[in-house]
Short mmCIF file of C-alpha atoms in Angstrom, two decimals:
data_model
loop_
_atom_site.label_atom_id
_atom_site.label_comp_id
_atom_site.label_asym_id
_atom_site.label_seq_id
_atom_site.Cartn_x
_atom_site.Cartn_y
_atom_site.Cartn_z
CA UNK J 1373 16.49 3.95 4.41
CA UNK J 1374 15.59 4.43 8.05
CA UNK J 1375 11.89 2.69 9.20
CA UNK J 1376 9.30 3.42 12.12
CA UNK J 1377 8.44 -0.14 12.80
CA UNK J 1378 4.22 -0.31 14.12
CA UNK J 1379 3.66 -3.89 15.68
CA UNK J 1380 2.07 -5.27 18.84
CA UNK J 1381 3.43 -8.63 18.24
CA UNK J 1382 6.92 -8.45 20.08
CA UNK J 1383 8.01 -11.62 17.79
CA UNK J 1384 7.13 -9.95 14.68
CA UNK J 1385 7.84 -6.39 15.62
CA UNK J 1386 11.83 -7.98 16.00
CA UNK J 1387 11.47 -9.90 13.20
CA UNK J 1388 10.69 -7.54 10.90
CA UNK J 1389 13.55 -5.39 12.50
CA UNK J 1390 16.36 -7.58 11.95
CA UNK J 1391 14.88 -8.78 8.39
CA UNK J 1392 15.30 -4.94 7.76
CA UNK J 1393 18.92 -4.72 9.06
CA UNK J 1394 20.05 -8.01 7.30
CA UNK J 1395 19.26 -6.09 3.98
CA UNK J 1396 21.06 -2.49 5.53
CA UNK J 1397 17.51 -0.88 6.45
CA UNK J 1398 17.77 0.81 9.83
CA UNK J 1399 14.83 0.71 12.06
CA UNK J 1400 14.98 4.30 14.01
CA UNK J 1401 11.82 3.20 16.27
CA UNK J 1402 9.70 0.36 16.83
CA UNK J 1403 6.56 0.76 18.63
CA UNK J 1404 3.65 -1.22 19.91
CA UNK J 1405 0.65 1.20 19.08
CA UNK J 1406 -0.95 4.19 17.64
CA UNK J 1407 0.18 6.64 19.89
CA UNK J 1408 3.82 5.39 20.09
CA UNK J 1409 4.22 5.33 16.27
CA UNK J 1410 2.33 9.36 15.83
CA UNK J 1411 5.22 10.29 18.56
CA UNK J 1412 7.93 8.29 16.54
CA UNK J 1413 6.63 10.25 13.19
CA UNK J 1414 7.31 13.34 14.81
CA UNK J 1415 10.41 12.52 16.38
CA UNK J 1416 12.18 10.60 13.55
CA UNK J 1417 10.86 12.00 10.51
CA UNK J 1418 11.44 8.17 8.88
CA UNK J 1419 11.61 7.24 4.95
CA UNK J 1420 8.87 4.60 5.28
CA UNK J 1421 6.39 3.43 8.44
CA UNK J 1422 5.40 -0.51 7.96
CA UNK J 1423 2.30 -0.25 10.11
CA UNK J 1424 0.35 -3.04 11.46
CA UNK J 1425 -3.88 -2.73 11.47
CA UNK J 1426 -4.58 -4.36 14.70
CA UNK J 1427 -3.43 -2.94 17.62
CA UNK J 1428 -3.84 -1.69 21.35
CA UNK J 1429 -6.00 -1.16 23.53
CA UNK J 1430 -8.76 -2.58 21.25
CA UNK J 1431 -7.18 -4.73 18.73
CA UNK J 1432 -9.95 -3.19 15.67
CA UNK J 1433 -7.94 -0.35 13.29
CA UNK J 1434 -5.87 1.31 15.89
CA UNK J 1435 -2.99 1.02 13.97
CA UNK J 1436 -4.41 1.73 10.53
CA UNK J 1437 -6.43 5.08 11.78
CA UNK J 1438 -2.68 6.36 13.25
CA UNK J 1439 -1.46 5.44 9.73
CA UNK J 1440 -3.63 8.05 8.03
CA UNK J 1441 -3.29 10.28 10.99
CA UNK J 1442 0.45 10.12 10.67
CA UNK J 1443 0.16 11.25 6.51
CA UNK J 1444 -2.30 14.02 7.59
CA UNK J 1445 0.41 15.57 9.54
CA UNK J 1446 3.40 14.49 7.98
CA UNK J 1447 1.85 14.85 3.86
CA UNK J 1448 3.83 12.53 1.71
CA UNK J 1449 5.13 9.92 4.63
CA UNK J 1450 5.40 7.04 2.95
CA UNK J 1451 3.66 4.03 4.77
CA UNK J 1452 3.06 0.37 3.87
CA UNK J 1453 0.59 -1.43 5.94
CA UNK J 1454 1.03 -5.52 6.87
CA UNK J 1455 -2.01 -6.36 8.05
CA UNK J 1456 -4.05 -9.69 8.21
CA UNK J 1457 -7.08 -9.06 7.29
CA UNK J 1458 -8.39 -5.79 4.76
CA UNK J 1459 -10.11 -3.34 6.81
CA UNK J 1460 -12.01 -1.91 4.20
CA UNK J 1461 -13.17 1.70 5.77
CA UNK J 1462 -10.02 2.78 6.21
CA UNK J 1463 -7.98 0.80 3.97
CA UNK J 1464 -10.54 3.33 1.95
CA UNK J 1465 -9.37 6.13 3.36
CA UNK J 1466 -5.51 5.82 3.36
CA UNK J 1467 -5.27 4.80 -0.01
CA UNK J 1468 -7.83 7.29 -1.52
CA UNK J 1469 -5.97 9.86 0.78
CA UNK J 1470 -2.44 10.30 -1.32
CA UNK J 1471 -1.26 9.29 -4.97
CA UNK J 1472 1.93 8.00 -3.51
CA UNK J 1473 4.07 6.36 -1.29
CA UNK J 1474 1.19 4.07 0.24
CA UNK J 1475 1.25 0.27 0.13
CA UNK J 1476 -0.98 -2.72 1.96
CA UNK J 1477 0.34 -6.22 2.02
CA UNK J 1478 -1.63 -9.19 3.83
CA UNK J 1479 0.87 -10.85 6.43
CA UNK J 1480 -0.12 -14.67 5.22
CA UNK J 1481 0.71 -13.76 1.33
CA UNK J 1482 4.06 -12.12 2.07
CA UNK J 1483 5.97 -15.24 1.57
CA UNK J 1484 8.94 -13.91 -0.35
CA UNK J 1485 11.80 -11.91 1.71
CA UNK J 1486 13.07 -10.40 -1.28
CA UNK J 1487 9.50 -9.28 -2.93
CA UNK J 1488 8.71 -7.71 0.79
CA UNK J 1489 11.85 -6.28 0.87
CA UNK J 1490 11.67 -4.40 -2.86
CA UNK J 1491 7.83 -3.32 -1.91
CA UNK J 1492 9.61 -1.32 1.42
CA UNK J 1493 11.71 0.67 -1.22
CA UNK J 1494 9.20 1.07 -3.94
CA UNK J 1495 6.78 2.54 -1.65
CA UNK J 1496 9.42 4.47 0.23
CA UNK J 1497 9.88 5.74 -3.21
CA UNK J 1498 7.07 6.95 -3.74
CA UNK J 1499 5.45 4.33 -5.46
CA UNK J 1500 2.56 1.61 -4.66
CA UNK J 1501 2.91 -1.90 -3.50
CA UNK J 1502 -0.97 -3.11 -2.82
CA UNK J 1503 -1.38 -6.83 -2.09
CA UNK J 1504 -4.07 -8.19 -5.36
CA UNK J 1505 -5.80 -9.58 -2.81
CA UNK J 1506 -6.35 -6.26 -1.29
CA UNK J 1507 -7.46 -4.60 -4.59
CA UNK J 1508 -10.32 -7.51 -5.64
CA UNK J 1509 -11.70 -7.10 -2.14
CA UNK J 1510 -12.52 -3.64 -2.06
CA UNK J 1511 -13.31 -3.64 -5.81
CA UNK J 1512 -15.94 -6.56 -4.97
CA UNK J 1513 -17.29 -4.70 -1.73
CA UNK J 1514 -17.46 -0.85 -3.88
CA UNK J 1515 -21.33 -0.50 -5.36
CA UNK J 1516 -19.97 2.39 -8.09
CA UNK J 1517 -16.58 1.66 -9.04
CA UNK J 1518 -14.93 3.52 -12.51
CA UNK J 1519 -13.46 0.62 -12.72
CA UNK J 1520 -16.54 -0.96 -13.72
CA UNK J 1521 -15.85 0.17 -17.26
CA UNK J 1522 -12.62 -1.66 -17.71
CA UNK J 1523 -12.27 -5.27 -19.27
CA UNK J 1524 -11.24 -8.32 -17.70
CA UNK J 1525 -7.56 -8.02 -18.99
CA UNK J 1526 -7.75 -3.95 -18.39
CA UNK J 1527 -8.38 -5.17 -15.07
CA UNK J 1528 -5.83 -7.60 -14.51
CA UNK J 1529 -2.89 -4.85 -16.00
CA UNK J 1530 -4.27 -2.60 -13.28
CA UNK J 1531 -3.65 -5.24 -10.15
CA UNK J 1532 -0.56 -6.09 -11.74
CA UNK J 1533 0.16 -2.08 -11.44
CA UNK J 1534 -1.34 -1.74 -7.94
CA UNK J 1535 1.55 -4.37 -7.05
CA UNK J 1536 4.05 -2.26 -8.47
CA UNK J 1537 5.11 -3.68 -11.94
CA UNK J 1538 6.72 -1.98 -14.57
CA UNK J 1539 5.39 -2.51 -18.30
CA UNK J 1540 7.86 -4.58 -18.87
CA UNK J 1541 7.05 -6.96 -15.93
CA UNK J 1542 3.61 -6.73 -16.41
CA UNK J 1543 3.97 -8.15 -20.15
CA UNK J 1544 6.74 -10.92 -19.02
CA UNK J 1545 3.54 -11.68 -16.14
CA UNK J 1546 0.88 -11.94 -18.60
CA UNK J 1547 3.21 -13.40 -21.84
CA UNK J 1548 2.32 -10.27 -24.03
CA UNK J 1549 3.96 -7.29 -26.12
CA UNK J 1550 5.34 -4.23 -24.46
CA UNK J 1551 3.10 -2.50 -26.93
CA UNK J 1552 -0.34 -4.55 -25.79
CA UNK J 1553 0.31 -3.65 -22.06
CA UNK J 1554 1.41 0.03 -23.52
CA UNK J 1555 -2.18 -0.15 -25.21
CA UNK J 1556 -4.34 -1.23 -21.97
CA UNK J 1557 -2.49 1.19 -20.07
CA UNK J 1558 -3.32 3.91 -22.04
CA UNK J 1559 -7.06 2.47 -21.72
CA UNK J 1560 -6.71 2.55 -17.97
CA UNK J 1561 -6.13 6.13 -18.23
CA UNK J 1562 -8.59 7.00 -20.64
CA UNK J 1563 -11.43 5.26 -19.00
CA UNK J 1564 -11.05 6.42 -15.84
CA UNK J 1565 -10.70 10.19 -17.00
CA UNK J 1566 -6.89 10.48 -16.08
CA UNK J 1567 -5.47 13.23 -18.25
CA UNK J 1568 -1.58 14.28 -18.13
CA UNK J 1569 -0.42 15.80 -14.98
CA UNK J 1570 3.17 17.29 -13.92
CA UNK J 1571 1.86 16.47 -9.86
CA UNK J 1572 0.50 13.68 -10.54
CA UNK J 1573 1.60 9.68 -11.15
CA UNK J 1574 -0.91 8.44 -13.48
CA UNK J 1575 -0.11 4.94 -12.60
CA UNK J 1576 -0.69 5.51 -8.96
CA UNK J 1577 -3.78 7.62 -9.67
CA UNK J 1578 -5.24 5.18 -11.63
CA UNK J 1579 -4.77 1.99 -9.03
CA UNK J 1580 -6.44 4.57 -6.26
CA UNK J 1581 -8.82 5.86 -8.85
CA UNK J 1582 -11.91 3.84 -8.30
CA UNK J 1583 -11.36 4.36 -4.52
CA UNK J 1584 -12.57 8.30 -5.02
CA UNK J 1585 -16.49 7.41 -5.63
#
């Protein structure tokens, strides 16, 4: 796998970089702002960017608006964001904006090397890997969510699929059948009007789906 590092922080930004190579990720480019990381994009064409929110000259959502720039022009580029705090217009706005390959982690809650390390492949994948924390805070802050219609354990299967769990994980999670999470799955889906689709990943569509209102 070969990463475009996005990180002010010069401690973190080599951090992160030689976490990555003690697991045999190579980091192609690592860059200290928007600009930088749009020029890396272009230049490297990498399987994943792990973006930070915060960065230069202002310190607001440099980093997460170059994100979303960086999909528009590369469609598909995987990105996971690793951010300390949820910056809900945005964090809108790149999630809403693909069905894959997106994924947005809070720095403080990331305190497992391996767990960080499988969310890098599974949204470099093409899958999801969206901190819970993430998903109750912009589920709290949205007036009109679909997800309104779901029940309480509807809506804890779908965090435990935002963070990337199989069925299988999700039932060993919550101590229940195969066929129960099976059951609120198919739920998900049919509350939140996702049919069958051949371009499409229902499970991605439906974490993102209340995002669309």
């Amino acid at each position: 796998m070969r990463v475009v590092i996005a990180e002010d922080s010069v401690l973190l930004r080599e951090g992160v970089q030689r976490l990555l190579a003690d697991v045999g990720i190579e980091t192609v480019a690592a860059v200290e702002d928007g600009d930088g990381l749009l020029d890396a994009v272009t230049e490297h064409r990498p399987d994943l960017c792990v973006v930070d929110v915060r960065m230069p000259p202002t310190f607001t959502d440099e980093g997460l608006r170059a994100a979303i720039e960086a999909r528009r022009r590369h469609p598909g580029l995987p990105v996971l964001v690793l951010s300390q705090y949820v910056e809900e217009r945005y964090a809108v706005e790149l999630l809403a904006g693909g069905a894959s390959g997106v994924g947005y982690l809070l720095k403080e809650r990331v305190a497992d090397v391996a767990e960080f390390v499988d969310a890098l492949r599974r949204v470099a994948d093409g899958g999801t890997s969206i901190d819970h924390e993430v998903i109750t805070q912009l589920m709290v802050r949205s007036k009109k969510s679909p997800v309104d219609s779901l029940t309480p354990r509807e809506r804890e299967v779908l965090g435990l699929m935002a963070q990337g769990l199989s069925n299988t994980a999700i039932a060993g999670t919550l101590v229940v059948s195969d066929g129960a999470v099976e059951k609120h799955v198919g739920n998900i889906f049919a509350k939140l009007g996702l049919e069958p689709s051949n371009s499409e990943h229902r499970r991605v569509r439906a974490v993102l789906a209340y995002l669309d209102s």
